[in-house]
Amino acid sequence: MSKPLYWVLLFSPKGPDMSNFPWRPAFRIAWRESRASSTKFLFALLAVSIGVGSLVGVRGFSRSFSHMLLREARTLMAGDLSVRLFDLPNAQQQETFAALEKKGVRRTWLTETVSMMGSPNAPDSFPMLVSVKAVDPDVYPFYGQVTLSEGTLQDKLTPDAVLVSEDLLTRLNVKIGDKVRLGKLDLRLAAVVTAEPDRMAGSLNVGPRVMVRRETLERAGLINQGSRAAQRHLFKLPAPTPGAGVEEVRAELKKAFPDAIIADFRETHPLLTRGLEQATTFLSLISLIALIVGSIGVATAMQSHLQQKMDSIAVMKSIGATSSQLIRIYMTQAMMLALVGGFGGLIIGLFVQWAFPVLLARYFNAPRLELSFLSGVEGITVAILSTMLFTLPTLLSIRRIRPNLILRREMGETQSGLTRWERWREAIGAALLILLGIAAIAAWLVGGSWELALKVSAWFAGGLLAALLILSGLASALLYALRSLPRALKMPAPVRHGIANLNRPGNHAEAILVSLGLGVMFTLTVYLVQHTILSQLIEGAPPGMSNVFLLNITPSQREPIVAFLKKQPGVESDPSIITAVSGRLTSVDGEPIEKLTKEGPSRRFARSRSMTWSATVPPNTQVLRGQWWTKYEEAAPQASVVEEAYKLLNLHIGSQLQWDISGKAVRATVAAVHRTENIRPGSNVEFVLTPGPLDKLPALYFGGVKVRAPEIAKLQREAFKQFPAITVINIADVLDRVQEVVDQIAVVVRFISAFSILAGITILASSVAGTRFRRVKEVVILKTLGATRRRVGSVFFIEFLVLGTAAGLLGSFLASAFSGLLLKFLLKSTFHFSPWPNLVAIVATALIATLSGWLASYRILGQKPLEILRQE
């Protein structure tokens, strides 16, 4: 049986000096005191577990997904290697394919594009936008299997057949065996695709998915010269016997396709991996916030515990215990809380890891559930580090306890023996230590290059510090105002008493307001930014902006489609037809583009980009630098570049640009920099040249027109009848798809940021548990004086209601301010205050805080006065 602390101090063989106080007695004492305060520390453990759980879940899912991508790399790309680009192979690239085939390398070619699909048996029905995937069923896939509702891919995918996803049957009101129209062809709906091995590697996921043969796609007239369809070439290497190796094949393909995305089975898919890494970093930092809130909970619990043990600590010091020995005891206790909370977080992490595939099931095949050992170690390590950072100032306060405090019951400022400057200096030092520790943890979680980790961690720590300082300042001011409010206004006794309880000793109302407010701020910020951006896309369009776009227009269809559009009812603007040419930028001022685009957003300029030509400034386009040409010569081409390209490529007026367009070198001098103000045909074209240099090159025609919303569906139907190969896109449908994706992302972010709110709630419950003895005495006194249980409960109800409402107010205020800053300076948009989301957040926070506080204090209300008074 472990001996109490006074026994160790008085009867240790080393005597009361205890200069070599071992860790084992420290652990026993810490464990004994933790058991005596189990209810109080239970909520602190839960707060840490919530933070660790979110962190472990995020990083564990990321690692599971990465391992799945690597383990199933062949199946996920349906081959040993894949080459993804947006251009058709030229003659030289075709020779590379032929040379590889002679070495035993097999190849199959996939094309992905979008088109309209309708039902020829229902001419009055409206066509819909679908994602089309053209394959060779005799070869595709090299690995994995396409699963159908009936039959096999080779049997069902005939030249006159089409395979579709399940949702198309409902949306077009068709069934297996019916005819559907794709481009110029009427095809038989042969089966439903239930699984594709390479769906995640696909380029397009707009609308229901459709699979056809390659020759069917060509006969339908959907692919023309210059079409920007996504092309994927899959390769299967010969057996390990003599033949081409993966490194050799990859090198040849990289040489032939310098601007393509090339992946092989030895690595994960580059686009998926990059997106997964960015998402993991972002969600890990949000999880770190939840863990920091949990650590604040441990710090407040330890502070409350030490305040109750103040007399015992003074007695221990008076009989020979040193501050370092006592700090060791309570540091052990804090580490125990962090460790136990960390292991509890592993269980919560499994739940989080299970929830992610459910949230993303619509877009990804979920990896097999497995708890990453490394993620668990990371979570527990971060829990210990963050807990020690936030409890260190509380533990160091043990040094200021003097033995003569045993004679004092009032803990005023004179007890510390420190001047005001010394207290401020100590507080600032502790704050700097915590800030540097948080930045170091954030940098560790970010990983990657040290420049990126340093930049992200600095922004994270600085932003978190600003949020905590603002929240803390507002919370202090609010509590001060509430302290004076009952005296200034005539309020009912329960209201006065409940508000006064916010400033009770050991209540940690400020910490609760900061923790809950921080969670509300992040959760609401995500919604406000998401809602503002989508609302402006849908409602804030300029009056003349096109809301219908047309793709896959051939040169022979250019004039007929313009005449057709002008005759349609509801058309409110002249149709605009833009010619775009796909070209690869090869050099800037003689410098190879590869040297200028090694990392960051500029990397996209190493691939093919869209170009066009214009004699005059296009509509809704503003010239920012230089001057648009009024006269031009074909021998001296000039170019205007979009503002973003100008900055990313470090261009200047007079820069010399060179492109490779279908094997032809095109050069131009930068004469102007422009910005397009709204969405219109050609608004995504980054280079505009003078007329002449791009003539007779393979071009893509697309257009746009403004149509009254009720007439758009009719226009799509008539256009599908007369021009079935032209894709007519209603921008409202695209925005619906964008909103679905953004909503899904927002759900994930809010799911993780909600852990901060949960951690704040546990701090509230911890505060109730920490002040249990004071609350019990308060209840007993009130009941003795005649107060009923309902009256006492109303006092607690007011306390928790005010606390939750105040936290909601602070969080919503900062969320609105933070959203405004993000939209203005980062997203270049305008923030308009919307009262309803803020009101919902405030009410929800108040209800949650009231419910959690009530549940934590319910047993206190049942105390009988006589039982407690006899113990005095």
PDB file of C-alpha atoms in Angstrom, residues 199-367:
ATOM      1  CA  ARG A 199     -12.374   6.076 -61.173  1.00  0.00           C
ATOM      2  CA  MET A 200     -10.218   8.130 -58.791  1.00  0.00           C
ATOM      3  CA  ALA A 201      -7.612   8.608 -61.522  1.00  0.00           C
ATOM      4  CA  GLY A 202     -10.235  10.035 -63.874  1.00  0.00           C
ATOM      5  CA  SER A 203     -10.209  13.668 -64.923  1.00  0.00           C
ATOM      6  CA  LEU A 204     -13.906  14.521 -65.125  1.00  0.00           C
ATOM      7  CA  ASN A 205     -16.753  13.805 -62.715  1.00  0.00           C
ATOM      8  CA  VAL A 206     -19.429  16.206 -63.945  1.00  0.00           C
ATOM      9  CA  GLY A 207     -22.860  14.591 -63.992  1.00  0.00           C
ATOM     10  CA  PRO A 208     -23.646  10.886 -64.452  1.00  0.00           C
ATOM     11  CA  ARG A 209     -20.871   8.711 -65.846  1.00  0.00           C
ATOM     12  CA  VAL A 210     -21.085   7.118 -69.290  1.00  0.00           C
ATOM     13  CA  MET A 211     -18.759   4.508 -70.853  1.00  0.00           C
ATOM     14  CA  VAL A 212     -18.522   3.786 -74.602  1.00  0.00           C
ATOM     15  CA  ARG A 213     -16.091   2.237 -77.066  1.00  0.00           C
ATOM     16  CA  ARG A 214     -13.475   4.482 -78.670  1.00  0.00           C
ATOM     17  CA  GLU A 215     -14.910   4.014 -82.146  1.00  0.00           C
ATOM     18  CA  THR A 216     -18.354   4.904 -80.759  1.00  0.00           C
ATOM     19  CA  LEU A 217     -17.007   8.183 -79.414  1.00  0.00           C
ATOM     20  CA  GLU A 218     -15.490   9.028 -82.788  1.00  0.00           C
ATOM     21  CA  ARG A 219     -18.693   8.175 -84.685  1.00  0.00           C
ATOM     22  CA  ALA A 220     -20.726  10.306 -82.275  1.00  0.00           C
ATOM     23  CA  GLY A 221     -18.731  13.357 -83.389  1.00  0.00           C
ATOM     24  CA  LEU A 222     -17.783  14.435 -79.878  1.00  0.00           C
ATOM     25  CA  ILE A 223     -14.044  14.705 -80.511  1.00  0.00           C
ATOM     26  CA  ASN A 224     -12.806  17.173 -83.118  1.00  0.00           C
ATOM     27  CA  GLN A 225      -9.459  18.689 -84.017  1.00  0.00           C
ATOM     28  CA  GLY A 226      -8.358  20.840 -81.095  1.00  0.00           C
ATOM     29  CA  SER A 227     -10.833  19.401 -78.586  1.00  0.00           C
ATOM     30  CA  ARG A 228      -9.584  19.703 -75.011  1.00  0.00           C
ATOM     31  CA  ALA A 229     -10.681  16.279 -73.862  1.00  0.00           C
ATOM     32  CA  ALA A 230      -8.609  14.532 -71.206  1.00  0.00           C
ATOM     33  CA  GLN A 231      -6.436  11.766 -72.672  1.00  0.00           C
ATOM     34  CA  ARG A 232      -5.009   8.935 -70.585  1.00  0.00           C
ATOM     35  CA  HIS A 233      -2.637   6.361 -72.011  1.00  0.00           C
ATOM     36  CA  LEU A 234      -2.234   3.222 -69.884  1.00  0.00           C
ATOM     37  CA  PHE A 235       0.731   0.880 -70.250  1.00  0.00           C
ATOM     38  CA  LYS A 236       1.349  -2.659 -69.111  1.00  0.00           C
ATOM     39  CA  LEU A 237       4.960  -3.752 -68.920  1.00  0.00           C
ATOM     40  CA  PRO A 238       6.137  -7.192 -69.981  1.00  0.00           C
ATOM     41  CA  ALA A 239       6.870  -9.806 -67.334  1.00  0.00           C
ATOM     42  CA  PRO A 240      10.162  -9.468 -65.427  1.00  0.00           C
ATOM     43  CA  THR A 241      11.730 -11.548 -68.198  1.00  0.00           C
ATOM     44  CA  PRO A 242      13.644  -9.624 -70.911  1.00  0.00           C
ATOM     45  CA  GLY A 243      11.767  -6.465 -71.841  1.00  0.00           C
ATOM     46  CA  ALA A 244      11.411  -2.809 -71.010  1.00  0.00           C
ATOM     47  CA  GLY A 245      11.726  -1.777 -67.337  1.00  0.00           C
ATOM     48  CA  VAL A 246       9.538   0.796 -65.639  1.00  0.00           C
ATOM     49  CA  GLU A 247      12.344   3.347 -65.309  1.00  0.00           C
ATOM     50  CA  GLU A 248      13.301   3.005 -68.955  1.00  0.00           C
ATOM     51  CA  VAL A 249       9.696   3.342 -70.162  1.00  0.00           C
ATOM     52  CA  ARG A 250       9.053   6.314 -67.905  1.00  0.00           C
ATOM     53  CA  ALA A 251      12.150   8.109 -69.171  1.00  0.00           C
ATOM     54  CA  GLU A 252      11.098   7.623 -72.794  1.00  0.00           C
ATOM     55  CA  LEU A 253       7.575   8.830 -72.082  1.00  0.00           C
ATOM     56  CA  LYS A 254       8.840  11.864 -70.155  1.00  0.00           C
ATOM     57  CA  LYS A 255      11.006  12.807 -73.093  1.00  0.00           C
ATOM     58  CA  ALA A 256       8.127  12.429 -75.555  1.00  0.00           C
ATOM     59  CA  PHE A 257       5.505  14.070 -73.283  1.00  0.00           C
ATOM     60  CA  PRO A 258       7.318  16.783 -71.283  1.00  0.00           C
ATOM     61  CA  ASP A 259       4.106  18.503 -70.174  1.00  0.00           C
ATOM     62  CA  ALA A 260       2.145  15.354 -69.253  1.00  0.00           C
ATOM     63  CA  ILE A 261       1.446  13.970 -65.786  1.00  0.00           C
ATOM     64  CA  ILE A 262       3.188  10.594 -65.635  1.00  0.00           C
ATOM     65  CA  ALA A 263       2.720   8.087 -62.815  1.00  0.00           C
ATOM     66  CA  ASP A 264       3.759   4.471 -62.299  1.00  0.00           C
ATOM     67  CA  PHE A 265       2.863   1.702 -59.875  1.00  0.00           C
ATOM     68  CA  ARG A 266       5.811   2.503 -57.587  1.00  0.00           C
ATOM     69  CA  GLU A 267       4.206   5.738 -56.432  1.00  0.00           C
ATOM     70  CA  THR A 268       0.797   7.070 -55.521  1.00  0.00           C
ATOM     71  CA  HIS A 269      -1.217   9.101 -57.984  1.00  0.00           C
ATOM     72  CA  PRO A 270       0.484  12.565 -58.007  1.00  0.00           C
ATOM     73  CA  LEU A 271      -2.700  14.658 -58.167  1.00  0.00           C
ATOM     74  CA  LEU A 272      -4.428  12.648 -55.455  1.00  0.00           C
ATOM     75  CA  THR A 273      -1.298  12.637 -53.313  1.00  0.00           C
ATOM     76  CA  ARG A 274      -0.806  16.390 -53.558  1.00  0.00           C
ATOM     77  CA  GLY A 275      -4.442  17.071 -52.717  1.00  0.00           C
ATOM     78  CA  LEU A 276      -4.328  14.579 -49.843  1.00  0.00           C
ATOM     79  CA  GLU A 277      -1.183  16.181 -48.394  1.00  0.00           C
ATOM     80  CA  GLN A 278      -2.689  19.662 -48.515  1.00  0.00           C
ATOM     81  CA  ALA A 279      -5.954  18.485 -46.956  1.00  0.00           C
ATOM     82  CA  THR A 280      -4.075  16.572 -44.256  1.00  0.00           C
ATOM     83  CA  THR A 281      -2.001  19.621 -43.341  1.00  0.00           C
ATOM     84  CA  PHE A 282      -5.067  21.861 -43.118  1.00  0.00           C
ATOM     85  CA  LEU A 283      -7.154  19.410 -41.096  1.00  0.00           C
ATOM     86  CA  SER A 284      -4.191  18.529 -38.855  1.00  0.00           C
ATOM     87  CA  LEU A 285      -3.824  22.179 -37.881  1.00  0.00           C
ATOM     88  CA  ILE A 286      -7.555  22.415 -37.125  1.00  0.00           C
ATOM     89  CA  SER A 287      -7.210  19.245 -35.022  1.00  0.00           C
ATOM     90  CA  LEU A 288      -4.238  20.826 -33.258  1.00  0.00           C
ATOM     91  CA  ILE A 289      -6.541  23.676 -32.242  1.00  0.00           C
ATOM     92  CA  ALA A 290      -8.906  21.154 -30.658  1.00  0.00           C
ATOM     93  CA  LEU A 291      -5.943  19.578 -28.866  1.00  0.00           C
ATOM     94  CA  ILE A 292      -4.766  22.981 -27.648  1.00  0.00           C
ATOM     95  CA  VAL A 293      -8.246  23.626 -26.275  1.00  0.00           C
ATOM     96  CA  GLY A 294      -8.004  20.252 -24.527  1.00  0.00           C
ATOM     97  CA  SER A 295      -4.617  21.207 -23.106  1.00  0.00           C
ATOM     98  CA  ILE A 296      -6.133  24.424 -21.795  1.00  0.00           C
ATOM     99  CA  GLY A 297      -8.677  22.187 -20.077  1.00  0.00           C
ATOM    100  CA  VAL A 298      -5.904  20.213 -18.374  1.00  0.00           C
ATOM    101  CA  ALA A 299      -4.226  23.476 -17.322  1.00  0.00           C
ATOM    102  CA  THR A 300      -7.435  24.826 -15.792  1.00  0.00           C
ATOM    103  CA  ALA A 301      -8.082  21.524 -14.052  1.00  0.00           C
ATOM    104  CA  MET A 302      -4.546  21.530 -12.628  1.00  0.00           C
ATOM    105  CA  GLN A 303      -4.914  25.154 -11.553  1.00  0.00           C
ATOM    106  CA  SER A 304      -8.161  24.348  -9.759  1.00  0.00           C
ATOM    107  CA  HIS A 305      -6.564  21.267  -8.200  1.00  0.00           C
ATOM    108  CA  LEU A 306      -3.537  23.199  -6.949  1.00  0.00           C
ATOM    109  CA  GLN A 307      -5.762  25.879  -5.461  1.00  0.00           C
ATOM    110  CA  GLN A 308      -7.533  23.194  -3.427  1.00  0.00           C
ATOM    111  CA  LYS A 309      -4.166  21.672  -2.440  1.00  0.00           C
ATOM    112  CA  MET A 310      -2.622  25.019  -1.497  1.00  0.00           C
ATOM    113  CA  ASP A 311      -2.645  24.322   2.223  1.00  0.00           C
ATOM    114  CA  SER A 312      -1.226  20.816   1.747  1.00  0.00           C
ATOM    115  CA  ILE A 313       1.575  22.176  -0.439  1.00  0.00           C
ATOM    116  CA  ALA A 314       2.418  24.807   2.196  1.00  0.00           C
ATOM    117  CA  VAL A 315       2.533  22.122   4.891  1.00  0.00           C
ATOM    118  CA  MET A 316       4.773  19.907   2.732  1.00  0.00           C
ATOM    119  CA  LYS A 317       7.130  22.799   2.148  1.00  0.00           C
ATOM    120  CA  SER A 318       7.220  23.569   5.853  1.00  0.00           C
ATOM    121  CA  ILE A 319       8.484  20.046   6.644  1.00  0.00           C
ATOM    122  CA  GLY A 320      11.241  20.064   4.015  1.00  0.00           C
ATOM    123  CA  ALA A 321       9.783  19.488   0.559  1.00  0.00           C
ATOM    124  CA  THR A 322      11.314  21.684  -2.118  1.00  0.00           C
ATOM    125  CA  SER A 323       9.467  23.358  -4.984  1.00  0.00           C
ATOM    126  CA  SER A 324      11.215  21.147  -7.550  1.00  0.00           C
ATOM    127  CA  GLN A 325      10.072  17.988  -5.748  1.00  0.00           C
ATOM    128  CA  LEU A 326       6.473  19.185  -5.613  1.00  0.00           C
ATOM    129  CA  ILE A 327       6.590  20.311  -9.245  1.00  0.00           C
ATOM    130  CA  ARG A 328       7.795  16.813 -10.121  1.00  0.00           C
ATOM    131  CA  ILE A 329       4.735  15.316  -8.432  1.00  0.00           C
ATOM    132  CA  TYR A 330       2.226  17.508 -10.234  1.00  0.00           C
ATOM    133  CA  MET A 331       4.145  17.354 -13.507  1.00  0.00           C
ATOM    134  CA  THR A 332       3.841  13.581 -13.272  1.00  0.00           C
ATOM    135  CA  GLN A 333       0.133  14.036 -12.693  1.00  0.00           C
ATOM    136  CA  ALA A 334      -0.199  16.250 -15.809  1.00  0.00           C
ATOM    137  CA  MET A 335       1.774  13.752 -17.898  1.00  0.00           C
ATOM    138  CA  MET A 336      -0.479  10.964 -16.668  1.00  0.00           C
ATOM    139  CA  LEU A 337      -3.506  12.966 -17.762  1.00  0.00           C
ATOM    140  CA  ALA A 338      -1.936  13.585 -21.186  1.00  0.00           C
ATOM    141  CA  LEU A 339      -0.989   9.911 -21.618  1.00  0.00           C
ATOM    142  CA  VAL A 340      -4.332   8.510 -20.547  1.00  0.00           C
ATOM    143  CA  GLY A 341      -6.125  11.148 -22.592  1.00  0.00           C
ATOM    144  CA  GLY A 342      -3.892  10.299 -25.542  1.00  0.00           C
ATOM    145  CA  PHE A 343      -4.766   6.604 -25.381  1.00  0.00           C
ATOM    146  CA  GLY A 344      -8.428   7.532 -25.091  1.00  0.00           C
ATOM    147  CA  GLY A 345      -7.904   9.674 -28.185  1.00  0.00           C
ATOM    148  CA  LEU A 346      -6.794   6.590 -30.111  1.00  0.00           C
ATOM    149  CA  ILE A 347     -10.299   5.155 -29.673  1.00  0.00           C
ATOM    150  CA  ILE A 348     -11.885   8.426 -30.807  1.00  0.00           C
ATOM    151  CA  GLY A 349      -9.389   8.482 -33.686  1.00  0.00           C
ATOM    152  CA  LEU A 350     -10.779   5.168 -34.904  1.00  0.00           C
ATOM    153  CA  PHE A 351     -14.238   6.737 -34.997  1.00  0.00           C
ATOM    154  CA  VAL A 352     -12.932   9.767 -36.907  1.00  0.00           C
ATOM    155  CA  GLN A 353     -11.082   7.497 -39.320  1.00  0.00           C
ATOM    156  CA  TRP A 354     -14.270   5.486 -39.832  1.00  0.00           C
ATOM    157  CA  ALA A 355     -16.307   8.668 -40.398  1.00  0.00           C
ATOM    158  CA  PHE A 356     -14.058  10.055 -43.166  1.00  0.00           C
ATOM    159  CA  PRO A 357     -14.861   7.339 -45.739  1.00  0.00           C
ATOM    160  CA  VAL A 358     -18.554   7.826 -44.965  1.00  0.00           C
ATOM    161  CA  LEU A 359     -18.267  11.567 -45.577  1.00  0.00           C
ATOM    162  CA  LEU A 360     -16.292  11.063 -48.804  1.00  0.00           C
ATOM    163  CA  ALA A 361     -17.953   7.896 -50.104  1.00  0.00           C
ATOM    164  CA  ARG A 362     -19.502   9.776 -53.011  1.00  0.00           C
ATOM    165  CA  TYR A 363     -16.108  10.714 -54.418  1.00  0.00           C
ATOM    166  CA  PHE A 364     -13.633   8.093 -53.221  1.00  0.00           C
ATOM    167  CA  ASN A 365     -13.416   4.399 -52.495  1.00  0.00           C
ATOM    168  CA  ALA A 366     -12.690   4.158 -48.798  1.00  0.00           C
ATOM    169  CA  PRO A 367      -9.427   2.536 -47.670  1.00  0.00           C
TER     170      PRO A 367
END
